[in-house]
Short mmCIF file of C-alpha atoms in Angstrom, two decimals:
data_model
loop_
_atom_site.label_atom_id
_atom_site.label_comp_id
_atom_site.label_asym_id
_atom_site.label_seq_id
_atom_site.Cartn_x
_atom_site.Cartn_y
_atom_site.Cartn_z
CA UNK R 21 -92.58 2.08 74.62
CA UNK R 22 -89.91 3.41 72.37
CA UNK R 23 -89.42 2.61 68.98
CA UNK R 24 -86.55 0.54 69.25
CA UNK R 25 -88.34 -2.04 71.35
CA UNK R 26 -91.64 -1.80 69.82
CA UNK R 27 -92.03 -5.15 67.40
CA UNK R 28 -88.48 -6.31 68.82
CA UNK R 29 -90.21 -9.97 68.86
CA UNK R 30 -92.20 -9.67 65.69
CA UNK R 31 -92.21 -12.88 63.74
CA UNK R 32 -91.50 -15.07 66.97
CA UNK R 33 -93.77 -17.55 69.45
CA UNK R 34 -93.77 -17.42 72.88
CA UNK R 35 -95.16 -19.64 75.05
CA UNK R 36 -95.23 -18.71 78.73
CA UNK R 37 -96.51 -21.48 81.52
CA UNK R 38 -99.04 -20.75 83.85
CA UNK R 39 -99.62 -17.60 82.20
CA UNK R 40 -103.46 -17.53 82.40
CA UNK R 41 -103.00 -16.03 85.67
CA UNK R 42 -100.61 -13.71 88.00
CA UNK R 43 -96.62 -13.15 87.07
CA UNK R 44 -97.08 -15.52 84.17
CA UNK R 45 -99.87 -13.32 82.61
CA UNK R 46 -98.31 -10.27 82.77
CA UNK R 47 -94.76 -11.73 80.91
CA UNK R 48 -97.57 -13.15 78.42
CA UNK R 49 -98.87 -9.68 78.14
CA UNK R 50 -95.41 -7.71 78.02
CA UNK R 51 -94.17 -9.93 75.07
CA UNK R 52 -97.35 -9.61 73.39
CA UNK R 53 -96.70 -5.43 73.70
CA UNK R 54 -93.02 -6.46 72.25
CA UNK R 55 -94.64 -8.41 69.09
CA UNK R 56 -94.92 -11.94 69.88
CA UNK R 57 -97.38 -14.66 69.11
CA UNK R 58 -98.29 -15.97 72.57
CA UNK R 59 -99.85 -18.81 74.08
CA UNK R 60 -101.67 -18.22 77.09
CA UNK R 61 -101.14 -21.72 79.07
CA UNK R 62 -103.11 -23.19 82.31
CA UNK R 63 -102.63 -26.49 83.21
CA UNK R 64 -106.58 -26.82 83.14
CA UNK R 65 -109.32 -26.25 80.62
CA UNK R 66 -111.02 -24.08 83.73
CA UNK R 67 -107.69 -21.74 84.36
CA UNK R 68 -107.69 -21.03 81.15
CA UNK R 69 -111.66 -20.19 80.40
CA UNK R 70 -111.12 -18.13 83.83
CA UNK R 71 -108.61 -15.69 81.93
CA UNK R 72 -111.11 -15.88 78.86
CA UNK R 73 -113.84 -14.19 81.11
CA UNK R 74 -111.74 -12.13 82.78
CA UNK R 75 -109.90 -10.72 79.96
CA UNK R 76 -111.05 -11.30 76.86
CA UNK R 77 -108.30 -12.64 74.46
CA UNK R 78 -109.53 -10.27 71.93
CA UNK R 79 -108.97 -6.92 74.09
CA UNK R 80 -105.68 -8.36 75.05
CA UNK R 81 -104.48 -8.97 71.01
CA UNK R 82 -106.11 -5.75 69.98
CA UNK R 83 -104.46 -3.82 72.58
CA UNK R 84 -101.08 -5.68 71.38
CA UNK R 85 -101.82 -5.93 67.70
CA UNK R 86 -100.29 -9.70 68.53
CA UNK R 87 -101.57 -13.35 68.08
CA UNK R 88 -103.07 -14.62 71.69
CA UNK R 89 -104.32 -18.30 71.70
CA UNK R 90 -105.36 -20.29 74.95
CA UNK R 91 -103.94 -23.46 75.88
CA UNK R 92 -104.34 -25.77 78.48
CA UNK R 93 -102.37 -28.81 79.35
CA UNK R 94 -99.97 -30.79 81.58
CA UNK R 95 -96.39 -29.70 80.52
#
């Protein structure tokens, strides 16, 4: 990643639905590499705890140097 987009999204939230999983995880993942805060989101406490043992949200924030928090929910 080139400097220029490196920590283009620094300071900012994003919070990506259904992105415990498939296309959402990896736009969760790509603006964590760009700087952002991100919410990983399931609509169930199980979806979620599923990305939690498959990828642990500590590998995926240290990899990022970013904020990852799991959230589940209705939206």
């Amino acid at each position: 990643m080139s400097d220029q987009t490196a920590g283009r999204l620094a300071g900012r939230v994003a919070w990506v639905t259904g992105s415990s999983r498939g296309i959402g995880r990896v736009v969760a993942d790509h603006l964590a590499s760009l700087g952002a805060k991100v919410a990983i989101h399931g609509t169930t406490p199980t979806s979620t705890r599923a990305f939690n043992e498959a990828e642990s949200l500590d590998a995926v924030a240290a990899a990022h140097n970013a904020d990852v928090l799991p959230v589940h929910g209705d939206l």
